[in-house]
Coordinates of C-alpha atoms and ligand atoms in Angstrom, one line a residue:
Chain A
X1 CA 85.7 -41.3 -20.4
X2 CA 85.5 -38.9 -23.3
X3 CA 87.4 -39.7 -26.6
X4 CA 88.2 -36.9 -28.9
X5 CA 90.8 -38.6 -30.9
X6 CA 91.2 -42.4 -31.9
X7 CA 92.6 -44.1 -29.0
X8 CA 95.5 -46.7 -29.5
X9 CA 92.8 -49.5 -29.0
X10 CA 89.7 -48.2 -30.5
X11 CA 86.4 -49.6 -29.5
X12 CA 85.0 -52.2 -31.9
X13 CA 82.5 -50.9 -34.3
X14 CA 79.1 -51.8 -33.2
X15 CA 77.1 -50.0 -35.7
X16 CA 74.1 -51.9 -37.2
X17 CA 74.6 -53.8 -40.2
X18 CA 72.5 -55.9 -42.6
X19 CA 72.4 -59.5 -41.7
X20 CA 74.0 -58.9 -38.3
X21 CA 72.2 -59.7 -35.2
X22 CA 72.9 -58.4 -31.6
X23 CA 72.5 -61.0 -29.0
X24 CA 71.5 -59.5 -25.7
X25 CA 71.7 -61.4 -22.4
X26 CA 68.6 -63.3 -21.7
X27 CA 68.0 -61.6 -18.3
X28 CA 69.2 -58.2 -18.7
X29 CA 70.8 -57.2 -15.3
X30 CA 69.0 -54.2 -13.4
X31 CA 65.7 -54.6 -15.5
X32 CA 62.6 -53.9 -13.4
X33 CA 61.4 -57.3 -12.2
X34 CA 58.6 -58.5 -13.8
X35 CA 55.1 -59.8 -12.3
X36 CA 56.0 -63.2 -10.6
X37 CA 54.9 -66.1 -12.8
X38 CA 52.6 -67.9 -10.2
X39 CA 50.5 -64.4 -10.3
X40 CA 50.6 -64.3 -14.1
X41 CA 49.2 -67.8 -14.1
X42 CA 46.6 -67.2 -11.5
X43 CA 44.8 -64.4 -13.5
X44 CA 43.1 -66.6 -15.8
X45 CA 41.3 -69.0 -13.3
X46 CA 40.6 -65.8 -11.1
X47 CA 38.9 -64.0 -14.0
X48 CA 36.7 -67.3 -14.8
X49 CA 35.7 -67.6 -11.1
X50 CA 34.6 -63.8 -11.2
X51 CA 32.7 -64.4 -14.5
X52 CA 30.9 -67.3 -13.1
X53 CA 30.0 -65.8 -9.7
X54 CA 28.6 -62.9 -11.6
X55 CA 26.5 -65.1 -14.1
X56 CA 25.1 -67.0 -11.1
X57 CA 24.3 -63.6 -9.2
X58 CA 22.5 -62.2 -12.2
X59 CA 20.6 -65.3 -12.7
X60 CA 22.0 -66.2 -16.1
X61 CA 23.3 -69.4 -14.6
X62 CA 20.4 -70.9 -12.5
X63 CA 21.5 -72.9 -9.2
X64 CA 20.1 -76.3 -10.5
X65 CA 22.0 -76.3 -13.4
X66 CA 25.3 -75.0 -11.8
X67 CA 25.7 -73.5 -8.3
X68 CA 27.6 -70.4 -7.8
X69 CA 31.2 -70.6 -6.6
X70 CA 30.0 -69.1 -3.2
X71 CA 27.4 -71.8 -2.7
X72 CA 30.0 -74.5 -3.5
X73 CA 32.5 -72.9 -1.0
X74 CA 29.8 -73.1 1.4
X75 CA 28.7 -76.5 0.7
X76 CA 32.4 -77.5 0.9
X77 CA 32.8 -76.1 4.4
X78 CA 29.7 -77.8 5.6
X79 CA 30.8 -81.3 4.1
X80 CA 34.0 -80.8 5.9
X81 CA 32.6 -79.4 9.0
X82 CA 30.3 -82.4 9.5
X83 CA 32.9 -85.0 8.7
X84 CA 31.1 -86.3 5.7
X85 CA 33.5 -85.2 3.2
X86 CA 36.7 -86.4 4.9
X87 CA 35.0 -89.8 5.7
X88 CA 34.1 -90.3 2.1
X89 CA 37.8 -89.3 1.0
X90 CA 39.0 -91.9 3.3
X91 CA 37.0 -94.6 2.0
X92 CA 37.8 -93.7 -1.6
X93 CA 41.6 -93.3 -1.0
X94 CA 41.4 -96.8 0.6
X95 CA 39.9 -98.2 -2.6
X96 CA 42.6 -96.5 -4.7
X97 CA 45.4 -97.6 -2.3
X98 CA 44.1 -101.4 -2.4
X99 CA 43.7 -101.2 -6.1
X100 CA 47.1 -99.6 -6.8
X101 CA 48.7 -102.1 -4.6
X102 CA 47.1 -105.2 -6.2
X103 CA 47.2 -103.8 -9.7
X104 CA 51.0 -102.5 -9.2
X105 CA 52.2 -105.9 -7.8
X106 CA 50.3 -108.0 -10.7
X107 CA 51.5 -105.5 -13.4
X108 CA 55.1 -105.4 -12.3
X109 CA 55.3 -109.1 -11.8
X110 CA 54.1 -109.9 -15.0
X111 CA 56.3 -107.2 -16.8
X112 CA 59.4 -108.8 -15.3
X113 CA 58.3 -112.3 -16.2
X114 CA 57.8 -111.2 -19.9
X115 CA 60.6 -108.8 -19.8
X116 CA 63.3 -110.7 -18.5
X117 CA 62.8 -114.1 -20.3
X118 CA 61.7 -115.1 -23.7
X119 CA 59.7 -118.1 -22.5
X120 CA 57.9 -115.6 -20.1
X121 CA 57.5 -113.3 -23.1
X122 CA 55.7 -116.0 -25.0
X123 CA 53.5 -117.1 -22.3
X124 CA 52.4 -113.7 -20.8
X125 CA 52.9 -110.9 -23.6
X126 CA 50.5 -112.4 -26.0
X127 CA 47.5 -113.0 -23.8
X128 CA 48.1 -109.4 -22.1
X129 CA 48.4 -107.6 -25.4
X130 CA 45.1 -109.4 -26.5
X131 CA 43.2 -108.5 -23.4
X132 CA 44.4 -105.1 -23.6
X133 CA 42.0 -104.3 -26.8
X134 CA 39.0 -105.0 -24.3
X135 CA 38.0 -101.5 -23.0
X136 CA 38.3 -102.3 -19.2
X137 CA 35.4 -100.0 -18.4
X138 CA 33.3 -102.6 -20.4
X139 CA 34.1 -105.2 -17.7
X140 CA 32.1 -103.6 -15.1
X141 CA 28.9 -105.8 -15.7
X142 CA 31.1 -108.9 -15.2
X143 CA 32.8 -107.9 -12.3
X144 CA 29.4 -107.2 -10.7
X145 CA 28.4 -110.7 -11.6
X146 CA 31.7 -112.3 -10.3
X147 CA 32.3 -109.9 -7.4
X148 CA 28.8 -108.6 -6.3
X149 CA 28.4 -104.9 -5.6
X150 CA 30.6 -104.5 -2.5
X151 CA 34.2 -103.2 -2.4
X152 CA 35.5 -106.2 -4.4
X153 CA 34.6 -105.0 -8.0
X154 CA 35.6 -101.4 -7.4
X155 CA 39.0 -102.4 -6.2
X156 CA 39.3 -104.9 -9.2
X157 CA 38.5 -102.2 -11.6
X158 CA 41.1 -100.0 -10.2
X159 CA 43.6 -102.8 -10.2
X160 CA 43.0 -103.8 -13.5
X161 CA 43.6 -100.4 -15.1
X162 CA 46.7 -99.9 -13.0
X163 CA 48.1 -103.4 -13.9
X164 CA 47.9 -102.9 -17.5
X165 CA 49.7 -99.4 -17.7
X166 CA 52.4 -100.6 -15.4
X167 CA 52.8 -103.9 -17.5
X168 CA 53.1 -102.2 -20.8
X169 CA 55.4 -99.4 -19.6
X170 CA 57.7 -101.5 -17.4
X171 CA 57.7 -104.3 -20.3
X172 CA 58.6 -101.8 -22.7
X173 CA 61.3 -100.1 -20.3
X174 CA 63.0 -103.4 -19.9
X175 CA 63.1 -104.3 -23.5
X176 CA 64.4 -100.6 -24.3
X177 CA 67.5 -101.0 -22.2
X178 CA 70.4 -100.3 -24.3
X179 CA 72.0 -103.6 -25.3
X180 CA 75.3 -102.0 -25.4
X181 CA 75.1 -101.2 -21.6
X182 CA 74.1 -104.8 -21.0
X183 CA 77.3 -106.1 -22.9
X184 CA 79.3 -103.6 -20.9
X185 CA 77.9 -105.0 -17.8
X186 CA 78.8 -108.6 -19.1
X187 CA 82.4 -107.4 -19.8
X188 CA 82.8 -106.4 -16.1
X189 CA 81.8 -109.9 -14.9
X190 CA 78.3 -109.3 -13.9
X191 CA 76.1 -112.3 -13.9
X192 CA 72.5 -112.7 -14.8
X193 CA 71.1 -111.5 -11.7
X194 CA 73.7 -108.8 -11.6
X195 CA 72.9 -107.5 -14.8
X196 CA 69.1 -107.5 -13.9
X197 CA 69.9 -105.7 -10.8
X198 CA 72.4 -103.2 -11.9
X199 CA 71.6 -102.8 -15.6
X200 CA 68.3 -103.8 -16.7
X201 CA 66.1 -102.6 -13.7
X202 CA 67.6 -99.1 -13.3
X203 CA 67.5 -99.0 -17.3
X204 CA 63.7 -99.6 -17.1
X205 CA 62.9 -97.1 -14.2
X206 CA 62.0 -94.2 -16.5
X207 CA 59.5 -96.4 -18.2
X208 CA 58.3 -97.5 -14.8
X209 CA 57.7 -94.0 -13.7
X210 CA 55.7 -93.2 -16.9
X211 CA 53.7 -96.3 -16.2
X212 CA 53.1 -95.1 -12.5
X213 CA 52.0 -91.8 -13.9
X214 CA 49.5 -93.3 -16.2
X215 CA 48.2 -95.8 -13.8
X216 CA 47.6 -93.4 -11.3
X217 CA 45.4 -91.2 -13.8
X218 CA 43.7 -94.6 -14.6
X219 CA 43.1 -95.4 -10.9
X220 CA 41.0 -92.3 -10.6
X221 CA 39.2 -92.8 -13.6
X222 CA 38.4 -96.5 -12.5
X223 CA 37.5 -95.1 -9.1
X224 CA 34.8 -92.6 -10.6
X225 CA 33.4 -95.4 -12.6
X226 CA 33.6 -98.0 -9.8
X227 CA 32.0 -95.7 -7.5
X228 CA 29.1 -94.6 -9.7
X229 CA 27.8 -98.3 -9.5
X230 CA 26.0 -99.0 -6.2
X231 CA 28.4 -97.3 -3.8
X232 CA 27.3 -96.9 -0.3
X233 CA 30.3 -94.8 0.9
X234 CA 33.0 -92.8 -0.8
X235 CA 33.1 -89.7 -2.8
X236 CA 31.1 -91.5 -5.6
X237 CA 28.2 -92.2 -3.1
X238 CA 28.2 -88.4 -2.2
X239 CA 27.9 -87.7 -5.8
X240 CA 25.0 -89.9 -6.4
X241 CA 23.3 -88.7 -3.5
X242 CA 23.6 -85.2 -4.4
X243 CA 22.2 -86.2 -8.0
X244 CA 19.1 -87.4 -6.5
X245 CA 18.6 -83.9 -4.8
X246 CA 19.9 -81.8 -7.5
X247 CA 22.7 -80.4 -5.3
X248 CA 25.1 -79.2 -8.1
X249 CA 27.1 -77.6 -5.4
X250 CA 28.0 -80.9 -3.8
X251 CA 28.5 -82.4 -7.2
X252 CA 31.1 -79.9 -8.0
X253 CA 32.7 -80.1 -4.6
X254 CA 33.2 -83.8 -5.1
X255 CA 34.5 -83.2 -8.7
X256 CA 37.1 -80.7 -7.2
X257 CA 38.2 -83.3 -4.6
X258 CA 38.6 -85.7 -7.5
X259 CA 40.8 -83.1 -9.4
X260 CA 42.8 -82.3 -6.3
X261 CA 43.6 -85.9 -5.5
X262 CA 44.6 -86.4 -8.9
X263 CA 46.9 -83.4 -8.6
X264 CA 48.4 -84.7 -5.5
X265 CA 48.9 -88.1 -7.0
X266 CA 50.8 -86.3 -9.9
X267 CA 52.9 -84.3 -7.6
X268 CA 53.9 -87.4 -5.8
X269 CA 55.0 -89.1 -9.0
X270 CA 56.9 -85.9 -10.0
X271 CA 58.8 -85.7 -6.6
X272 CA 59.5 -89.5 -6.9
X273 CA 61.0 -88.8 -10.5
X274 CA 63.1 -86.2 -9.5
X275 CA 64.6 -88.3 -6.7
X276 CA 65.0 -91.5 -8.6
X277 CA 65.9 -90.2 -12.2
X278 CA 68.2 -87.3 -11.4
X279 CA 71.0 -89.3 -13.2
X280 CA 69.0 -88.8 -16.6
X281 CA 70.6 -86.6 -19.2
X282 CA 67.4 -85.2 -20.5
X283 CA 66.0 -81.8 -21.5
X284 CA 64.2 -80.2 -18.6
X285 CA 62.9 -77.2 -20.0
X286 CA 63.9 -73.6 -20.0
Chain B
X1 CA 107.5 -118.1 -16.9
X2 CA 108.7 -118.9 -20.5
X3 CA 105.3 -120.0 -21.5
X4 CA 103.7 -116.9 -20.0
X5 CA 106.1 -114.7 -21.9
X6 CA 105.0 -116.2 -25.1
X7 CA 101.3 -116.8 -24.8
X8 CA 99.1 -114.4 -23.2
X9 CA 96.4 -114.9 -25.9
X10 CA 96.4 -117.8 -28.4
X11 CA 93.9 -117.9 -31.2
X12 CA 93.8 -120.9 -33.7
X13 CA 91.4 -121.4 -36.6
X14 CA 89.1 -119.0 -35.4
X15 CA 85.8 -118.6 -37.2
X16 CA 82.7 -116.3 -36.8
X17 CA 80.1 -116.0 -39.2
X18 CA 77.0 -113.7 -39.3
X19 CA 74.1 -115.1 -41.4
X20 CA 76.3 -117.6 -43.0
X21 CA 79.0 -115.0 -44.0
X22 CA 82.3 -115.3 -42.3
X23 CA 83.7 -112.2 -40.7
X24 CA 86.6 -113.9 -39.0
X25 CA 87.6 -116.8 -41.2
X26 CA 90.3 -119.2 -39.8
X27 CA 92.1 -116.5 -37.8
X28 CA 95.4 -117.3 -36.1
X29 CA 97.0 -115.0 -33.5
X30 CA 99.4 -115.2 -30.7
X31 CA 99.8 -112.0 -28.3
X32 CA 103.0 -112.1 -25.9
X33 CA 102.4 -111.3 -22.5
X34 CA 102.9 -107.6 -21.5
X35 CA 103.1 -106.5 -25.3
X36 CA 101.2 -103.7 -26.5
X37 CA 99.8 -104.7 -29.8
X38 CA 97.6 -102.6 -32.3
X39 CA 95.0 -104.0 -34.6
X40 CA 94.3 -102.1 -37.7
X41 CA 91.9 -102.5 -40.5
X42 CA 89.0 -101.1 -42.6
X43 CA 85.8 -100.2 -40.9
X44 CA 83.6 -103.4 -40.9
X45 CA 86.5 -105.9 -41.2
X46 CA 85.8 -107.5 -38.2
X47 CA 88.2 -105.8 -35.8
X48 CA 85.5 -105.4 -33.1
X49 CA 84.1 -108.9 -33.6
X50 CA 87.5 -110.4 -33.0
X51 CA 87.7 -108.3 -29.8
X52 CA 84.5 -109.2 -28.4
X53 CA 85.4 -112.8 -29.0
X54 CA 88.6 -112.3 -26.9
X55 CA 86.5 -110.6 -24.2
X56 CA 84.4 -113.6 -24.1
X57 CA 81.3 -111.7 -24.9
X58 CA 80.7 -113.6 -28.1
X59 CA 80.6 -117.5 -28.0
X60 CA 79.2 -118.3 -31.2
X61 CA 82.5 -119.3 -32.6
X62 CA 84.6 -122.4 -34.0
X63 CA 88.3 -122.7 -33.4
X64 CA 90.5 -122.4 -30.3
X65 CA 90.7 -119.2 -28.1
X66 CA 92.9 -119.0 -25.0
X67 CA 92.9 -115.8 -23.1
X68 CA 93.7 -114.9 -19.6
X69 CA 90.8 -115.0 -17.1
X70 CA 91.5 -111.6 -15.8
X71 CA 90.5 -109.3 -18.7
X72 CA 88.9 -105.9 -19.2
X73 CA 87.6 -103.9 -22.0
X74 CA 87.2 -100.2 -22.9
X75 CA 84.8 -99.7 -25.9
X76 CA 84.6 -97.0 -28.4
X77 CA 81.8 -95.3 -26.5
X78 CA 82.3 -95.1 -22.6
X79 CA 79.3 -97.1 -21.9
X80 CA 79.2 -95.9 -18.3
X81 CA 75.6 -96.9 -16.6
X82 CA 74.0 -93.3 -16.5
X83 CA 72.2 -94.3 -13.2
X84 CA 75.5 -94.8 -11.2
X85 CA 77.9 -92.3 -9.9
X86 CA 81.2 -92.6 -11.6
X87 CA 83.0 -94.4 -8.5
X88 CA 80.1 -96.9 -8.5
X89 CA 80.6 -97.5 -12.3
X90 CA 84.1 -98.1 -11.6
X91 CA 83.6 -100.9 -9.0
X92 CA 80.5 -102.3 -10.9
X93 CA 81.0 -106.2 -11.1
X94 CA 84.0 -106.3 -8.9
X95 CA 83.9 -109.4 -6.6
X96 CA 83.7 -108.6 -2.8
X97 CA 82.5 -105.4 -1.6
X98 CA 85.4 -103.0 -2.5
X99 CA 85.2 -99.6 -0.9
X100 CA 85.1 -96.2 -2.7
X101 CA 88.7 -95.7 -1.9
X102 CA 89.4 -98.4 -4.4
X103 CA 87.5 -96.7 -7.2
X104 CA 89.2 -93.3 -6.3
X105 CA 92.4 -94.8 -6.5
X106 CA 91.8 -96.0 -10.0
X107 CA 90.2 -92.7 -10.9
X108 CA 93.2 -90.8 -9.7
X109 CA 95.4 -92.9 -12.0
X110 CA 93.6 -91.5 -15.0
X111 CA 93.3 -88.1 -13.3
X112 CA 89.6 -88.1 -12.7
X113 CA 89.7 -88.5 -8.8
X114 CA 87.8 -85.2 -8.3
X115 CA 85.0 -86.3 -10.3
X116 CA 84.4 -89.5 -8.5
X117 CA 80.8 -88.5 -7.1
X118 CA 79.7 -87.1 -10.4
X119 CA 77.1 -88.4 -12.4
X120 CA 78.3 -89.8 -15.9
X121 CA 75.8 -87.2 -17.8
X122 CA 78.1 -84.2 -16.3
X123 CA 81.3 -85.8 -17.7
X124 CA 83.0 -84.5 -20.9
X125 CA 83.5 -87.2 -23.7
X126 CA 87.4 -87.3 -22.6
X127 CA 86.4 -87.6 -19.0
X128 CA 83.9 -90.2 -19.6
X129 CA 86.5 -92.2 -21.6
X130 CA 89.0 -91.9 -19.0
X131 CA 86.4 -93.0 -16.2
X132 CA 85.7 -96.3 -18.6
X133 CA 89.6 -96.8 -18.6
X134 CA 89.7 -96.6 -14.9
X135 CA 86.8 -99.0 -14.7
X136 CA 88.8 -101.3 -16.7
X137 CA 92.1 -101.0 -14.7
X138 CA 90.7 -101.2 -11.4
X139 CA 90.3 -104.9 -12.5
X140 CA 93.9 -105.2 -12.8
X141 CA 93.7 -107.2 -15.9
X142 CA 96.2 -109.3 -17.7
X143 CA 94.5 -108.6 -20.9
X144 CA 93.3 -105.1 -21.6
X145 CA 91.3 -104.8 -24.9
X146 CA 90.7 -101.3 -26.3
X147 CA 88.2 -100.7 -29.1
X148 CA 89.0 -97.5 -30.9
X149 CA 88.8 -96.0 -27.3
X150 CA 89.9 -92.4 -28.8
X151 CA 87.7 -92.6 -31.8
X152 CA 85.2 -90.3 -30.6
X153 CA 87.6 -87.6 -29.1
X154 CA 88.8 -84.3 -30.4
X155 CA 92.4 -84.3 -31.6
X156 CA 93.9 -82.6 -28.5
X157 CA 92.0 -84.8 -26.0
X158 CA 93.0 -87.9 -28.1
X159 CA 96.6 -86.9 -27.7
X160 CA 96.4 -86.7 -23.9
X161 CA 94.5 -89.8 -23.8
X162 CA 96.9 -91.7 -25.7
X163 CA 99.9 -90.5 -23.8
X164 CA 97.8 -91.7 -20.6
X165 CA 97.2 -95.2 -22.1
X166 CA 100.9 -95.3 -22.7
X167 CA 102.0 -94.6 -19.2
X168 CA 99.2 -96.8 -17.8
X169 CA 100.5 -99.8 -20.0
X170 CA 104.0 -99.1 -18.9
X171 CA 103.2 -98.8 -15.2
X172 CA 101.0 -102.0 -15.1
X173 CA 102.6 -104.2 -17.7
X174 CA 99.6 -105.8 -19.0
X175 CA 99.0 -107.3 -22.5
X176 CA 97.1 -104.7 -24.5
X177 CA 95.2 -105.1 -27.8
X178 CA 94.2 -101.7 -29.1
X179 CA 91.9 -101.8 -32.0
X180 CA 92.2 -98.5 -34.1
X181 CA 91.9 -97.6 -37.7
X182 CA 94.8 -94.8 -37.1
X183 CA 98.1 -95.8 -38.3
X184 CA 99.7 -93.0 -36.5
X185 CA 98.0 -93.9 -33.4
X186 CA 99.3 -97.5 -33.7
X187 CA 102.9 -96.3 -34.4
X188 CA 102.8 -94.1 -31.4
X189 CA 101.9 -96.6 -28.9
X190 CA 102.5 -100.3 -30.2
X191 CA 105.1 -102.9 -30.0
X192 CA 103.5 -104.7 -32.7
X193 CA 101.0 -103.8 -35.5
X194 CA 98.6 -106.0 -37.3
X195 CA 96.4 -105.5 -40.2
X196 CA 93.2 -107.6 -40.5
X197 CA 91.9 -108.1 -43.9
X198 CA 89.5 -110.9 -45.1
X199 CA 88.9 -112.2 -41.8
X200 CA 92.6 -113.1 -41.1
X201 CA 95.6 -111.2 -39.8
X202 CA 97.0 -110.2 -43.3
X203 CA 100.0 -108.3 -42.1
X204 CA 102.2 -108.4 -38.8
X205 CA 105.0 -106.2 -38.3
X206 CA 107.1 -105.3 -35.1
X207 CA 107.4 -101.5 -34.4
X208 CA 110.9 -101.1 -33.0
X209 CA 111.4 -97.6 -31.8
X210 CA 112.4 -96.2 -28.3
X211 CA 109.8 -94.6 -26.1
X212 CA 108.6 -91.9 -25.6
X213 CA 107.8 -91.5 -29.2
X214 CA 106.5 -88.4 -30.9
X215 CA 103.6 -88.6 -33.6
X216 CA 105.0 -88.8 -36.9
X217 CA 108.6 -89.7 -36.1
X218 CA 110.6 -89.8 -39.3
X219 CA 112.2 -93.1 -38.2
X220 CA 108.6 -94.6 -38.6
X221 CA 107.9 -93.1 -41.9
X222 CA 108.8 -96.4 -43.8
X223 CA 106.6 -98.6 -41.7
X224 CA 103.7 -95.9 -42.0
X225 CA 103.9 -96.2 -45.6
X226 CA 103.9 -100.0 -45.5
X227 CA 101.0 -100.0 -43.1
X228 CA 98.9 -97.6 -45.1
X229 CA 99.7 -99.8 -48.3
X230 CA 98.4 -102.7 -46.4
X231 CA 95.3 -100.7 -45.7
X232 CA 94.9 -100.0 -49.4
X233 CA 95.9 -96.3 -49.1
X234 CA 98.9 -94.9 -51.1
X235 CA 100.5 -91.9 -49.5
X236 CA 100.4 -89.6 -52.5
X237 CA 96.8 -89.7 -52.9
X238 CA 96.1 -86.7 -51.1
X239 CA 98.4 -84.5 -53.2
X240 CA 97.3 -86.1 -56.4
X241 CA 93.5 -85.4 -55.8
X242 CA 94.2 -82.1 -54.4
X243 CA 96.3 -81.1 -57.7
X244 CA 93.8 -82.9 -60.1
Ligands
ADP1 N1 75.5 -108.8 -34.4 C1 75.6 -108.6 -35.8 N2 74.8 -109.2 -36.7 C2 75.2 -109.3 -38.1 N3 76.4 -108.7 -38.6 C3 77.1 -108.3 -37.8 C4 77.0 -108.2 -36.3 N4 78.1 -107.5 -35.8 C5 79.1 -107.3 -36.8 N5 78.2 -107.6 -38.0 C6 79.1 -107.7 -39.3 O1 80.5 -107.9 -39.1 C7 81.2 -107.0 -39.8 C8 82.4 -106.7 -39.1 O2 82.0 -105.9 -38.0 P1 83.0 -105.1 -36.8 O3 83.6 -106.2 -36.2 O4 82.1 -104.3 -36.0 O5 83.9 -104.2 -37.8 P2 85.0 -103.2 -37.4 O6 86.2 -103.7 -37.9 O7 84.7 -102.0 -37.8 O8 85.0 -103.1 -35.9 C9 80.5 -106.1 -40.3 O9 80.3 -106.1 -41.7 C10 79.0 -106.1 -39.7 O10 78.1 -105.6 -40.5
MG2 MG1 84.5 -101.6 -34.5

């Protein structure tokens, strides 16, 4: 349309003014689609790998300091091919699972006792908070003396780390439940058990999920520590063996496996949170 | 029947202290069954404290309190459990295992049937307050306690919510005690207005006017002035301070 005289409904004046800002749509329609996010995020790691490989190839990075990515990939292939790595992973995963289960049950049970009753709080919370100040890794020698050098001290170490994190977060979650919601539940005729079930426990769930995430991270850490002492199977055992023979490639493979397992656990917790905490009115990022 | 008519709620010599300071101090109050009563008073004068006692949520009291067994509360904040869908919130605490249809009937009554499957976080302030009202009504209470339920709503939503409460009360015929600090709200809805001061009911008046009423009806101007005076506000104040 051409306008050569002022029309009855003149278009608004959009000439620039000082102190006036034009707010454009966040995603301009019809713009050329930019590089996908995952591709952009992949660039950094890939560049790093290329740099590493070229350093190894030119001899700047000797193999007994750090093997090249290529060698590591080959080592990984061999370890998977002859079944060493899957077996070791199976052993390590069983340890983590056992530790998580034991520590989880203990931590949550204690948190419920001290979170739900004053008496329980007085009896449980003080000793737990006191023990918390002891660095749990420092308990390894005691565990060895008490439990020998078999599976027991490794599982116990993992269980301990898990139990503390779950205890602290579930307890805090229970005590952080909005008292006004509890009062509302009371006014609706909920009894003590009903309040616990419908108000307190769901309210403590976000805290429990945080606890789960921390305790999983701790479980891997405890696994690494536990397996570095006298393991005869598992990923830690593979690493110890590799150390004896200066196989930096195998050590890196084991580290990657640890990292991968940690990532997997995190993804699991995230999925769980998405399913269980979808009611939460929180900021989810833009 | 006669006793019912006269005494849905009986309170005698009720005292409640916080740290040795009495907030409710020898209060007497009788509410007639089916009557809509508004309780006015300054912020902090003890209205919520009295309401929580009548709801049975506060037992650290002395004196006599007789209330119907079936009672329900709607608070200033909707206090919906964020982890339960709206319809589950409505049914929470009901005896037996009532189905979703029961909740939806109550939600329909407050015009919220279509949101029954929503999470509370997706409700607007007015919708959440109506859901909280449905949760109170589904209990079929003989005594409905409302603690400034419209306080946090915008003016337009508040008008609608007030009309809704008036309708629901007329349909249900339950005894209502509405705590408010808004004189016009009290005059719009109530049969009787109380002013609480110094821990007792300091002023008690009937509000005789046919329904439906309209806000600021001139027939109520005299009563409005009187109630404001009881609350310590003289009506000229705004004009005076504006010209001062
Ligand atoms: N749990 C409590 N502990 C101590 N003081 C309280 C408590 N609840 C209420 N009060 C006090 O009692 C008084 C009346 O409170 P409230 O009944 O909430 O007032 P309102 O009339 O505004 O609803 C206020 O002075 C308040 O500080
Ligand atoms: Mg109040």
